[in-house]
Amino acid sequence: MPECPHSVSKIDRNVLGREQERQRSRKPRELAAVARLRPTHSPQPRRPQHGRAGGSAPEAAPGSSMLRQLRSVLPAAALRDPPLPCAFSRPSPMGATAYDVGSSTNIKWHEGGVERASKHRLLGQRGVVLWFTGLSGSGKSTVACTLEHALREGGRFTALLDGDNVRHGLNSNLGFSPQDREENIRRIGEVAKLFSENGVITLVSFISPYRRDRDAVRARLPPGDFVEVFMKVPIELCEERDPKGLYKKARAGQIKGFTGIDAPYEEPPSPELTIQARDGAGAHVPPQAMAQQILTFLHEKGYLTAGSS
Ligand SMILES: Nc1ncnc2c1ncn2[C@@H]1O[C@H](COP(=O)(O)OS(=O)(=O)O)[C@@H](OP(=O)(O)O)[C@H]1O
Ligand SMILES: Nc1ncnc2c1ncn2[C@@H]1O[C@H](COP(=O)(O)OP(=O)(O)O)[C@@H](O)[C@H]1O
């Protein structure tokens, strides 16, 4: 991933939002509460307890001291109800029976996590996947990175998943055959889904050349959670940029199956957003203006408020 121009000074502050306001109104309640938490195995000597002359206090039941401390940290509502039981005391979408899922057998759906809407309220935003797709060199990483910095400036909680980076770890066993690319996109789609379900504005930057693979990710997410951002940059410009010298190598036959040269790129037929390298007057569009276009979309569509979902 290239160094990105994360100067967000040119981005409209009204859209960016509310960090300053948050900083002002925020009381360090969590910090104070966490500071009160003592490790269970305190290295300090115990003080005598009520009515006991000297000696050490009896050990509390395991976990009870931690529970008391948690009570002082958590909002009352979180402790009012009895703790949600583990699986199946509420009806599960799959019933109480075990199912075979893919290659796994005896899988049961586990209910009872903290509700999504409550996480949205906590974060003051909606979780969403912003899926950047486009040729190598089209500016996916640059714009995603610029946008992430802008969102951060506005006090938003984000994650950025970039093709080059994820291929260093989670997907290091995958190459560039159509099957490997499919698995690459499937895995990252699932990771992005987990993030967005937990309220994170998740920026995903992969070539993702096959329509079917992108649509499969979209289909796994609730409506509105998948925002396809098509970097519609002509291959001639990408090749001219060629920051990693890969087009040159592909043209020389040193890389086989390079997207746009001897492997396909299937344009999205109806992406939520299309980002073009030149504006209507033919002027070059800088990454900050592209990031601004996406921010405006997020703002107008309500992704930057908790909403009711
Ligand atoms: N054969 C071939 N085709 C395309 N790209 C190639 C290839 N080999 C290596 N690279 C480099 O890998 C980056 C693309 O990885 P992705 O995970 O985004 O690809 S894909 O979505 O699975 O198609 C891509 O990064 P970006 O330039 O950032 O897109 C390239 O640097
Ligand atoms: N809007 C833009 N205007 C001019 N150059 C750009 C723009 N966006 C990206 N670039 C440049 O194009 C090159 C490729 O961008 P990059 O973000 O690495 O693309 P990708 O992640 O799609 O491969 C980089 O050298 C980057 O600085």
mmCIF file of C-alpha atoms and ligand atoms in Angstrom:
data_model
loop_
_atom_site.group_PDB
_atom_site.id
_atom_site.type_symbol
_atom_site.label_atom_id
_atom_site.label_comp_id
_atom_site.label_asym_id
_atom_site.label_seq_id
_atom_site.Cartn_x
_atom_site.Cartn_y
_atom_site.Cartn_z
ATOM 1 C CA MET A 1 0.000 0.000 0.000
ATOM 2 C CA PRO A 2 1.495 3.358 -0.988
ATOM 3 C CA GLU A 3 1.930 6.254 1.340
ATOM 4 C CA CYS A 4 -1.344 8.088 1.231
ATOM 5 C CA PRO A 5 -1.922 11.823 1.184
ATOM 6 C CA HIS A 6 -3.901 11.862 4.366
ATOM 7 C CA SER A 7 -3.975 15.603 4.492
ATOM 8 C CA VAL A 8 -7.666 16.123 5.001
ATOM 9 C CA SER A 9 -7.443 19.885 5.191
ATOM 10 C CA LYS A 10 -9.372 20.275 1.960
ATOM 11 C CA ILE A 11 -12.277 18.196 3.182
ATOM 12 C CA ASP A 12 -15.428 19.974 4.269
ATOM 13 C CA ARG A 13 -15.523 20.240 8.070
ATOM 14 C CA ASN A 14 -19.324 20.283 8.168
ATOM 15 C CA VAL A 15 -19.388 16.811 6.713
ATOM 16 C CA LEU A 16 -16.466 15.634 8.787
ATOM 17 C CA GLY A 17 -18.382 16.427 11.875
ATOM 18 C CA ARG A 18 -18.051 16.291 15.473
ATOM 19 C CA GLU A 19 -14.756 15.324 16.982
ATOM 20 C CA GLN A 20 -14.188 18.651 18.691
ATOM 21 C CA GLU A 21 -17.690 18.678 20.080
ATOM 22 C CA ARG A 22 -17.223 15.137 21.351
ATOM 23 C CA GLN A 23 -13.921 15.964 22.961
ATOM 24 C CA ARG A 24 -15.507 18.897 24.760
ATOM 25 C CA SER A 25 -18.545 17.041 26.022
ATOM 26 C CA ARG A 26 -16.809 13.800 26.864
ATOM 27 C CA LYS A 27 -16.292 13.104 30.532
ATOM 28 C CA PRO A 28 -13.509 10.682 31.274
ATOM 29 C CA ARG A 29 -15.951 8.404 33.079
ATOM 30 C CA GLU A 30 -14.580 5.244 31.497
ATOM 31 C CA LEU A 31 -11.022 6.220 32.327
ATOM 32 C CA ALA A 32 -11.875 6.873 35.942
ATOM 33 C CA ALA A 33 -13.824 3.635 36.179
ATOM 34 C CA VAL A 34 -11.096 1.569 34.618
ATOM 35 C CA ALA A 35 -8.542 3.163 36.926
ATOM 36 C CA ARG A 36 -10.616 1.867 39.851
ATOM 37 C CA LEU A 37 -10.349 -1.692 38.586
ATOM 38 C CA ARG A 38 -7.813 -3.576 40.651
ATOM 39 C CA PRO A 39 -6.151 -6.710 39.431
ATOM 40 C CA THR A 40 -7.601 -9.727 41.239
ATOM 41 C CA HIS A 41 -4.140 -10.758 42.375
ATOM 42 C CA SER A 42 -3.244 -7.469 43.973
ATOM 43 C CA PRO A 43 0.413 -7.263 44.979
ATOM 44 C CA GLN A 44 -0.560 -4.896 47.817
ATOM 45 C CA PRO A 45 -1.185 -6.249 51.328
ATOM 46 C CA ARG A 46 -4.853 -6.676 52.166
ATOM 47 C CA ARG A 47 -6.406 -4.421 54.764
ATOM 48 C CA PRO A 48 -8.335 -5.949 57.658
ATOM 49 C CA GLN A 49 -12.110 -6.035 57.076
ATOM 50 C CA HIS A 50 -14.996 -4.921 59.326
ATOM 51 C CA GLY A 51 -14.904 -6.329 62.808
ATOM 52 C CA ARG A 52 -11.845 -8.401 62.243
ATOM 53 C CA ALA A 53 -8.839 -7.586 64.239
ATOM 54 C CA GLY A 54 -5.811 -7.919 62.092
ATOM 55 C CA GLY A 55 -5.172 -10.954 59.915
ATOM 56 C CA SER A 56 -6.000 -11.126 56.283
ATOM 57 C CA ALA A 57 -9.508 -10.927 54.894
ATOM 58 C CA PRO A 58 -11.069 -14.159 53.730
ATOM 59 C CA GLU A 59 -10.802 -14.732 50.000
ATOM 60 C CA ALA A 60 -13.888 -13.572 48.135
ATOM 61 C CA ALA A 61 -15.620 -16.101 45.940
ATOM 62 C CA PRO A 62 -13.700 -16.304 42.698
ATOM 63 C CA GLY A 63 -14.752 -13.551 40.349
ATOM 64 C CA SER A 64 -16.986 -11.733 42.806
ATOM 65 C CA SER A 65 -14.580 -8.873 43.357
ATOM 66 C CA MET A 66 -14.225 -8.486 39.635
ATOM 67 C CA LEU A 67 -18.016 -8.529 39.316
ATOM 68 C CA ARG A 68 -18.320 -5.748 41.884
ATOM 69 C CA GLN A 69 -15.748 -3.746 40.007
ATOM 70 C CA LEU A 70 -17.532 -4.351 36.735
ATOM 71 C CA ARG A 71 -20.753 -3.076 38.290
ATOM 72 C CA SER A 72 -19.037 0.212 38.911
ATOM 73 C CA VAL A 73 -17.916 0.442 35.310
ATOM 74 C CA LEU A 74 -20.842 -0.836 33.276
ATOM 75 C CA PRO A 75 -23.982 1.204 32.668
ATOM 76 C CA ALA A 76 -26.809 0.117 34.969
ATOM 77 C CA ALA A 77 -28.876 -1.121 32.026
ATOM 78 C CA ALA A 78 -26.244 -3.676 31.162
ATOM 79 C CA LEU A 79 -26.594 -5.300 34.570
ATOM 80 C CA ARG A 80 -30.304 -4.848 35.205
ATOM 81 C CA ASP A 81 -31.445 -7.966 33.412
ATOM 82 C CA PRO A 82 -30.172 -11.369 34.306
ATOM 83 C CA PRO A 83 -27.250 -12.190 32.062
ATOM 84 C CA LEU A 84 -28.311 -13.530 28.721
ATOM 85 C CA PRO A 85 -28.008 -17.245 28.730
ATOM 86 C CA CYS A 86 -25.782 -19.025 26.318
ATOM 87 C CA ALA A 87 -27.226 -20.775 23.336
ATOM 88 C CA PHE A 88 -30.836 -21.800 22.956
ATOM 89 C CA SER A 89 -32.705 -20.460 25.901
ATOM 90 C CA ARG A 90 -34.201 -18.216 23.222
ATOM 91 C CA PRO A 91 -35.286 -19.844 19.997
ATOM 92 C CA SER A 92 -32.407 -19.930 17.581
ATOM 93 C CA PRO A 93 -32.902 -19.328 13.839
ATOM 94 C CA MET A 94 -31.756 -22.872 13.354
ATOM 95 C CA GLY A 95 -33.716 -24.361 16.228
ATOM 96 C CA ALA A 96 -32.011 -26.484 18.811
ATOM 97 C CA THR A 97 -30.748 -28.951 16.280
ATOM 98 C CA ALA A 98 -27.212 -29.222 15.050
ATOM 99 C CA TYR A 99 -26.546 -28.457 11.415
ATOM 100 C CA ASP A 100 -23.889 -29.199 8.883
ATOM 101 C CA VAL A 101 -22.514 -26.002 7.396
ATOM 102 C CA GLY A 102 -20.052 -26.234 4.527
ATOM 103 C CA SER A 103 -17.404 -28.676 5.660
ATOM 104 C CA SER A 104 -18.373 -28.375 9.332
ATOM 105 C CA THR A 105 -20.678 -30.752 11.086
ATOM 106 C CA ASN A 106 -22.745 -30.327 14.270
ATOM 107 C CA ILE A 107 -22.804 -26.550 14.174
ATOM 108 C CA LYS A 108 -25.299 -24.623 16.287
ATOM 109 C CA TRP A 109 -26.042 -20.927 15.974
ATOM 110 C CA HIS A 110 -25.133 -19.042 19.140
ATOM 111 C CA GLU A 111 -27.491 -16.236 20.172
ATOM 112 C CA GLY A 112 -27.243 -13.549 22.783
ATOM 113 C CA GLY A 113 -24.520 -11.107 21.794
ATOM 114 C CA VAL A 114 -24.971 -7.395 22.411
ATOM 115 C CA GLU A 115 -27.460 -6.065 19.868
ATOM 116 C CA ARG A 116 -26.168 -4.285 16.820
ATOM 117 C CA ALA A 117 -28.355 -1.223 17.370
ATOM 118 C CA SER A 118 -26.888 -0.749 20.810
ATOM 119 C CA LYS A 119 -23.379 -0.791 19.355
ATOM 120 C CA HIS A 120 -24.476 1.774 16.782
ATOM 121 C CA ARG A 121 -25.768 4.008 19.558
ATOM 122 C CA LEU A 122 -22.545 3.583 21.472
ATOM 123 C CA LEU A 123 -20.454 4.552 18.455
ATOM 124 C CA GLY A 124 -22.880 7.129 17.029
ATOM 125 C CA GLN A 125 -22.551 5.634 13.568
ATOM 126 C CA ARG A 126 -23.790 2.732 11.478
ATOM 127 C CA GLY A 127 -21.533 -0.149 10.570
ATOM 128 C CA VAL A 128 -21.028 -0.376 6.823
ATOM 129 C CA VAL A 129 -18.680 -1.961 4.291
ATOM 130 C CA LEU A 130 -17.221 0.449 1.750
ATOM 131 C CA TRP A 131 -15.993 -1.885 -0.946
ATOM 132 C CA PHE A 132 -13.429 -0.236 -3.244
ATOM 133 C CA THR A 133 -13.006 -2.115 -6.506
ATOM 134 C CA GLY A 134 -10.924 -1.231 -9.551
ATOM 135 C CA LEU A 135 -7.814 -1.973 -11.516
ATOM 136 C CA SER A 136 -4.385 -2.034 -9.977
ATOM 137 C CA GLY A 137 -3.233 1.590 -9.918
ATOM 138 C CA SER A 138 -6.756 3.026 -10.011
ATOM 139 C CA GLY A 139 -6.265 4.667 -6.610
ATOM 140 C CA LYS A 140 -8.204 2.295 -4.344
ATOM 141 C CA SER A 141 -5.631 2.283 -1.548
ATOM 142 C CA THR A 142 -4.896 5.995 -1.796
ATOM 143 C CA VAL A 143 -8.511 7.085 -1.640
ATOM 144 C CA ALA A 144 -9.475 4.521 1.015
ATOM 145 C CA CYS A 145 -6.558 5.666 3.145
ATOM 146 C CA THR A 146 -7.377 9.342 2.693
ATOM 147 C CA LEU A 147 -11.006 8.669 3.541
ATOM 148 C CA GLU A 148 -10.082 6.686 6.626
ATOM 149 C CA HIS A 149 -7.980 9.569 7.954
ATOM 150 C CA ALA A 150 -10.817 12.001 7.232
ATOM 151 C CA LEU A 151 -13.300 9.790 9.061
ATOM 152 C CA ARG A 152 -10.919 9.517 11.981
ATOM 153 C CA GLU A 153 -10.657 13.294 12.120
ATOM 154 C CA GLY A 154 -14.420 13.373 12.323
ATOM 155 C CA GLY A 155 -14.342 11.019 15.291
ATOM 156 C CA ARG A 156 -15.481 7.886 13.449
ATOM 157 C CA PHE A 157 -14.390 4.368 14.228
ATOM 158 C CA THR A 158 -13.002 2.652 11.141
ATOM 159 C CA ALA A 159 -10.992 -0.283 9.847
ATOM 160 C CA LEU A 160 -9.088 -0.477 6.575
ATOM 161 C CA LEU A 161 -8.531 -3.827 4.873
ATOM 162 C CA ASP A 162 -6.177 -3.585 1.914
ATOM 163 C CA GLY A 163 -5.496 -6.339 -0.612
ATOM 164 C CA ASP A 164 -1.716 -6.101 -0.522
ATOM 165 C CA ASN A 165 -1.699 -6.092 3.276
ATOM 166 C CA VAL A 166 -4.192 -8.896 3.829
ATOM 167 C CA ARG A 167 -2.217 -11.052 1.406
ATOM 168 C CA HIS A 168 0.704 -10.745 3.847
ATOM 169 C CA GLY A 169 -1.288 -12.540 6.535
ATOM 170 C CA LEU A 170 -4.778 -14.014 6.446
ATOM 171 C CA ASN A 171 -4.624 -14.689 2.707
ATOM 172 C CA SER A 172 -0.931 -15.421 2.287
ATOM 173 C CA ASN A 173 -1.746 -18.879 0.951
ATOM 174 C CA LEU A 174 -3.639 -17.467 -2.039
ATOM 175 C CA GLY A 175 -2.412 -16.489 -5.486
ATOM 176 C CA PHE A 176 -4.146 -14.857 -8.430
ATOM 177 C CA SER A 177 -5.953 -17.720 -10.151
ATOM 178 C CA PRO A 178 -9.721 -17.072 -10.481
ATOM 179 C CA GLN A 179 -10.322 -19.623 -7.693
ATOM 180 C CA ASP A 180 -7.805 -17.999 -5.365
ATOM 181 C CA ARG A 181 -9.184 -14.546 -6.063
ATOM 182 C CA GLU A 182 -12.657 -15.872 -5.304
ATOM 183 C CA GLU A 183 -11.481 -17.237 -1.949
ATOM 184 C CA ASN A 184 -9.577 -14.015 -1.268
ATOM 185 C CA ILE A 185 -12.755 -11.987 -1.708
ATOM 186 C CA ARG A 186 -14.918 -14.466 0.189
ATOM 187 C CA ARG A 187 -12.647 -14.380 3.234
ATOM 188 C CA ILE A 188 -12.256 -10.646 3.271
ATOM 189 C CA GLY A 189 -16.005 -10.267 2.758
ATOM 190 C CA GLU A 190 -16.592 -12.344 5.880
ATOM 191 C CA VAL A 191 -14.062 -10.329 7.880
ATOM 192 C CA ALA A 192 -15.636 -7.078 6.684
ATOM 193 C CA LYS A 193 -19.065 -8.434 7.633
ATOM 194 C CA LEU A 194 -17.915 -9.137 11.172
ATOM 195 C CA PHE A 195 -16.483 -5.642 11.477
ATOM 196 C CA SER A 196 -19.537 -3.861 10.085
ATOM 197 C CA GLU A 197 -21.920 -5.927 12.204
ATOM 198 C CA ASN A 198 -20.054 -4.545 15.170
ATOM 199 C CA GLY A 199 -20.536 -0.949 14.094
ATOM 200 C CA VAL A 200 -17.249 -0.332 12.331
ATOM 201 C CA ILE A 201 -17.063 1.721 9.139
ATOM 202 C CA THR A 202 -15.033 -0.819 7.207
ATOM 203 C CA LEU A 203 -13.045 0.225 4.146
ATOM 204 C CA VAL A 204 -12.086 -2.648 1.878
ATOM 205 C CA SER A 205 -9.638 -2.121 -0.969
ATOM 206 C CA PHE A 206 -9.208 -5.100 -3.290
ATOM 207 C CA ILE A 207 -9.184 -5.341 -7.095
ATOM 208 C CA SER A 208 -12.030 -7.873 -6.727
ATOM 209 C CA PRO A 209 -12.254 -8.281 -10.500
ATOM 210 C CA TYR A 210 -15.156 -10.729 -10.666
ATOM 211 C CA ARG A 211 -18.702 -9.425 -10.411
ATOM 212 C CA ARG A 212 -19.949 -12.709 -9.023
ATOM 213 C CA ASP A 213 -17.489 -12.612 -6.112
ATOM 214 C CA ARG A 214 -18.423 -9.028 -5.178
ATOM 215 C CA ASP A 215 -22.123 -9.819 -5.482
ATOM 216 C CA ALA A 216 -21.656 -12.851 -3.243
ATOM 217 C CA VAL A 217 -20.266 -10.576 -0.518
ATOM 218 C CA ARG A 218 -23.130 -8.120 -1.028
ATOM 219 C CA ALA A 219 -25.619 -10.974 -0.659
ATOM 220 C CA ARG A 220 -24.115 -11.973 2.708
ATOM 221 C CA LEU A 221 -24.777 -8.516 4.156
ATOM 222 C CA PRO A 222 -28.041 -6.846 5.177
ATOM 223 C CA PRO A 223 -29.417 -4.356 2.614
ATOM 224 C CA GLY A 224 -27.570 -1.062 2.736
ATOM 225 C CA ASP A 225 -24.498 -2.474 4.455
ATOM 226 C CA PHE A 226 -22.522 -3.009 1.261
ATOM 227 C CA VAL A 227 -21.509 0.149 -0.566
ATOM 228 C CA GLU A 228 -19.667 -0.588 -3.780
ATOM 229 C CA VAL A 229 -17.193 2.135 -4.699
ATOM 230 C CA PHE A 230 -16.037 1.701 -8.273
ATOM 231 C CA MET A 231 -12.742 3.375 -9.121
ATOM 232 C CA LYS A 232 -13.523 3.984 -12.776
ATOM 233 C CA VAL A 233 -10.058 4.824 -13.996
ATOM 234 C CA PRO A 234 -9.043 3.905 -17.551
ATOM 235 C CA ILE A 235 -6.387 1.233 -17.815
ATOM 236 C CA GLU A 236 -4.206 3.614 -19.829
ATOM 237 C CA LEU A 237 -3.951 5.932 -16.821
ATOM 238 C CA CYS A 238 -3.351 3.049 -14.391
ATOM 239 C CA GLU A 239 -0.621 1.771 -16.658
ATOM 240 C CA GLU A 240 0.903 5.206 -16.942
ATOM 241 C CA ARG A 241 0.986 5.492 -13.130
ATOM 242 C CA ASP A 242 2.266 1.936 -12.640
ATOM 243 C CA PRO A 243 3.738 2.731 -9.195
ATOM 244 C CA LYS A 244 4.955 -0.832 -8.638
ATOM 245 C CA GLY A 245 6.126 -1.495 -12.183
ATOM 246 C CA LEU A 246 3.684 -4.409 -12.427
ATOM 247 C CA TYR A 247 2.051 -3.398 -15.714
ATOM 248 C CA LYS A 248 5.489 -3.186 -17.246
ATOM 249 C CA LYS A 249 6.282 -6.681 -16.038
ATOM 250 C CA ALA A 250 2.910 -7.995 -17.201
ATOM 251 C CA ARG A 251 3.427 -6.485 -20.662
ATOM 252 C CA ALA A 252 6.847 -8.115 -20.755
ATOM 253 C CA GLY A 253 5.227 -11.468 -19.908
ATOM 254 C CA GLN A 254 6.969 -11.659 -16.543
ATOM 255 C CA ILE A 255 3.653 -11.714 -14.657
ATOM 256 C CA LYS A 256 0.930 -14.018 -15.930
ATOM 257 C CA GLY A 257 -2.766 -13.391 -15.329
ATOM 258 C CA PHE A 258 -2.415 -9.715 -14.522
ATOM 259 C CA THR A 259 -5.761 -7.941 -14.195
ATOM 260 C CA GLY A 260 -6.537 -5.772 -17.205
ATOM 261 C CA ILE A 261 -3.740 -7.295 -19.288
ATOM 262 C CA ASP A 262 -4.338 -11.022 -19.542
ATOM 263 C CA ALA A 263 -6.931 -11.466 -16.797
ATOM 264 C CA PRO A 264 -10.370 -9.864 -16.774
ATOM 265 C CA TYR A 265 -11.760 -6.958 -14.780
ATOM 266 C CA GLU A 266 -15.559 -6.968 -14.743
ATOM 267 C CA GLU A 267 -16.947 -3.488 -14.080
ATOM 268 C CA PRO A 268 -19.800 -3.233 -11.585
ATOM 269 C CA PRO A 269 -23.048 -2.531 -13.474
ATOM 270 C CA SER A 270 -24.648 -0.472 -10.700
ATOM 271 C CA PRO A 271 -22.251 0.535 -7.945
ATOM 272 C CA GLU A 272 -23.476 2.858 -5.217
ATOM 273 C CA LEU A 273 -20.609 5.209 -6.082
ATOM 274 C CA THR A 274 -18.493 5.726 -9.164
ATOM 275 C CA ILE A 275 -15.273 7.656 -8.724
ATOM 276 C CA GLN A 276 -13.735 9.087 -11.883
ATOM 277 C CA ALA A 277 -10.206 10.335 -12.450
ATOM 278 C CA ARG A 278 -11.418 13.473 -14.234
ATOM 279 C CA ASP A 279 -14.356 15.732 -13.489
ATOM 280 C CA GLY A 280 -16.967 16.974 -15.985
ATOM 281 C CA ALA A 281 -14.625 19.718 -17.180
ATOM 282 C CA GLY A 282 -11.837 17.217 -17.765
ATOM 283 C CA ALA A 283 -9.803 18.362 -14.773
ATOM 284 C CA HIS A 284 -7.841 15.893 -12.735
ATOM 285 C CA VAL A 285 -9.609 14.924 -9.478
ATOM 286 C CA PRO A 286 -7.288 14.718 -6.453
ATOM 287 C CA PRO A 287 -7.719 11.929 -3.858
ATOM 288 C CA GLN A 288 -9.097 14.380 -1.271
ATOM 289 C CA ALA A 289 -11.962 15.349 -3.584
ATOM 290 C CA MET A 290 -12.686 11.671 -4.186
ATOM 291 C CA ALA A 291 -12.746 11.041 -0.439
ATOM 292 C CA GLN A 292 -15.037 14.039 -0.042
ATOM 293 C CA GLN A 293 -17.467 12.564 -2.576
ATOM 294 C CA ILE A 294 -17.694 9.374 -0.530
ATOM 295 C CA LEU A 295 -18.023 11.272 2.764
ATOM 296 C CA THR A 296 -20.890 13.282 1.355
ATOM 297 C CA PHE A 297 -22.623 10.060 0.322
ATOM 298 C CA LEU A 298 -22.169 8.579 3.816
ATOM 299 C CA HIS A 299 -23.446 11.761 5.399
ATOM 300 C CA GLU A 300 -26.502 12.061 3.152
ATOM 301 C CA LYS A 301 -27.444 8.405 3.520
ATOM 302 C CA GLY A 302 -27.278 8.554 7.299
ATOM 303 C CA TYR A 303 -24.293 6.270 7.860
ATOM 304 C CA LEU A 304 -22.691 8.840 10.126
ATOM 305 C CA THR A 305 -25.495 8.758 12.668
ATOM 306 C CA ALA A 306 -26.592 5.805 14.759
ATOM 307 C CA GLY A 307 -30.088 5.745 13.180
ATOM 308 C CA SER A 308 -32.581 3.154 14.327
ATOM 309 C CA SER A 309 -30.982 0.001 12.917
HETATM 310 N N1 LIG B 1 -1.684 -11.105 -11.356
HETATM 311 C C1 LIG B 1 -2.001 -10.016 -10.640
HETATM 312 N N2 LIG B 1 -3.120 -9.319 -10.926
HETATM 313 C C2 LIG B 1 -3.431 -8.242 -10.187
HETATM 314 N N3 LIG B 1 -2.699 -7.773 -9.148
HETATM 315 C C3 LIG B 1 -1.587 -8.447 -8.826
HETATM 316 C C4 LIG B 1 -1.182 -9.584 -9.558
HETATM 317 N N4 LIG B 1 -0.033 -10.040 -9.014
HETATM 318 C C5 LIG B 1 0.281 -9.226 -7.990
HETATM 319 N N5 LIG B 1 -0.647 -8.267 -7.886
HETATM 320 C C6 LIG B 1 -0.632 -7.272 -6.784
HETATM 321 O O1 LIG B 1 -1.647 -7.718 -5.873
HETATM 322 C C7 LIG B 1 -2.557 -6.666 -5.608
HETATM 323 C C8 LIG B 1 -3.998 -7.132 -5.809
HETATM 324 O O2 LIG B 1 -4.385 -7.988 -4.787
HETATM 325 P P1 LIG B 1 -5.922 -8.186 -4.514
HETATM 326 O O3 LIG B 1 -6.014 -9.095 -3.341
HETATM 327 O O4 LIG B 1 -6.592 -6.876 -4.400
HETATM 328 O O5 LIG B 1 -6.409 -8.921 -5.833
HETATM 329 S S1 LIG B 1 -7.792 -9.655 -6.103
HETATM 330 O O6 LIG B 1 -8.856 -8.844 -5.546
HETATM 331 O O7 LIG B 1 -7.751 -10.977 -5.487
HETATM 332 O O8 LIG B 1 -7.897 -9.775 -7.568
HETATM 333 C C9 LIG B 1 -2.289 -5.565 -6.574
HETATM 334 O O9 LIG B 1 -2.310 -4.405 -5.760
HETATM 335 P P2 LIG B 1 -3.042 -3.055 -6.188
HETATM 336 O O10 LIG B 1 -2.138 -2.467 -7.208
HETATM 337 O O11 LIG B 1 -3.048 -2.265 -4.904
HETATM 338 O O12 LIG B 1 -4.416 -3.321 -6.681
HETATM 339 C C10 LIG B 1 -0.930 -5.867 -7.161
HETATM 340 O O13 LIG B 1 0.039 -5.095 -6.496
HETATM 341 N N1 LIG B 2 -6.753 10.870 -7.497
HETATM 342 C C1 LIG B 2 -5.489 10.619 -7.833
HETATM 343 N N2 LIG B 2 -4.824 11.461 -8.590
HETATM 344 C C2 LIG B 2 -3.565 11.230 -8.952
HETATM 345 N N3 LIG B 2 -2.849 10.171 -8.585
HETATM 346 C C3 LIG B 2 -3.452 9.285 -7.829
HETATM 347 C C4 LIG B 2 -4.793 9.445 -7.413
HETATM 348 N N4 LIG B 2 -5.129 8.381 -6.678
HETATM 349 C C5 LIG B 2 -4.028 7.597 -6.648
HETATM 350 N N5 LIG B 2 -3.031 8.149 -7.325
HETATM 351 C C6 LIG B 2 -1.683 7.581 -7.523
HETATM 352 O O1 LIG B 2 -1.859 6.446 -8.352
HETATM 353 C C7 LIG B 2 -1.004 5.416 -7.938
HETATM 354 C C8 LIG B 2 -1.808 4.155 -7.648
HETATM 355 O O2 LIG B 2 -2.624 4.392 -6.536
HETATM 356 P P1 LIG B 2 -2.980 3.224 -5.540
HETATM 357 O O3 LIG B 2 -3.784 3.832 -4.459
HETATM 358 O O4 LIG B 2 -1.771 2.450 -5.165
HETATM 359 O O5 LIG B 2 -3.916 2.304 -6.458
HETATM 360 P P2 LIG B 2 -4.465 0.836 -6.195
HETATM 361 O O6 LIG B 2 -4.566 0.638 -4.715
HETATM 362 O O7 LIG B 2 -5.802 0.830 -6.870
HETATM 363 O O8 LIG B 2 -3.484 -0.080 -6.840
HETATM 364 C C9 LIG B 2 -0.234 5.923 -6.732
HETATM 365 O O9 LIG B 2 1.030 6.358 -7.186
HETATM 366 C C10 LIG B 2 -1.047 7.091 -6.253
HETATM 367 O O10 LIG B 2 -0.259 8.078 -5.658
#
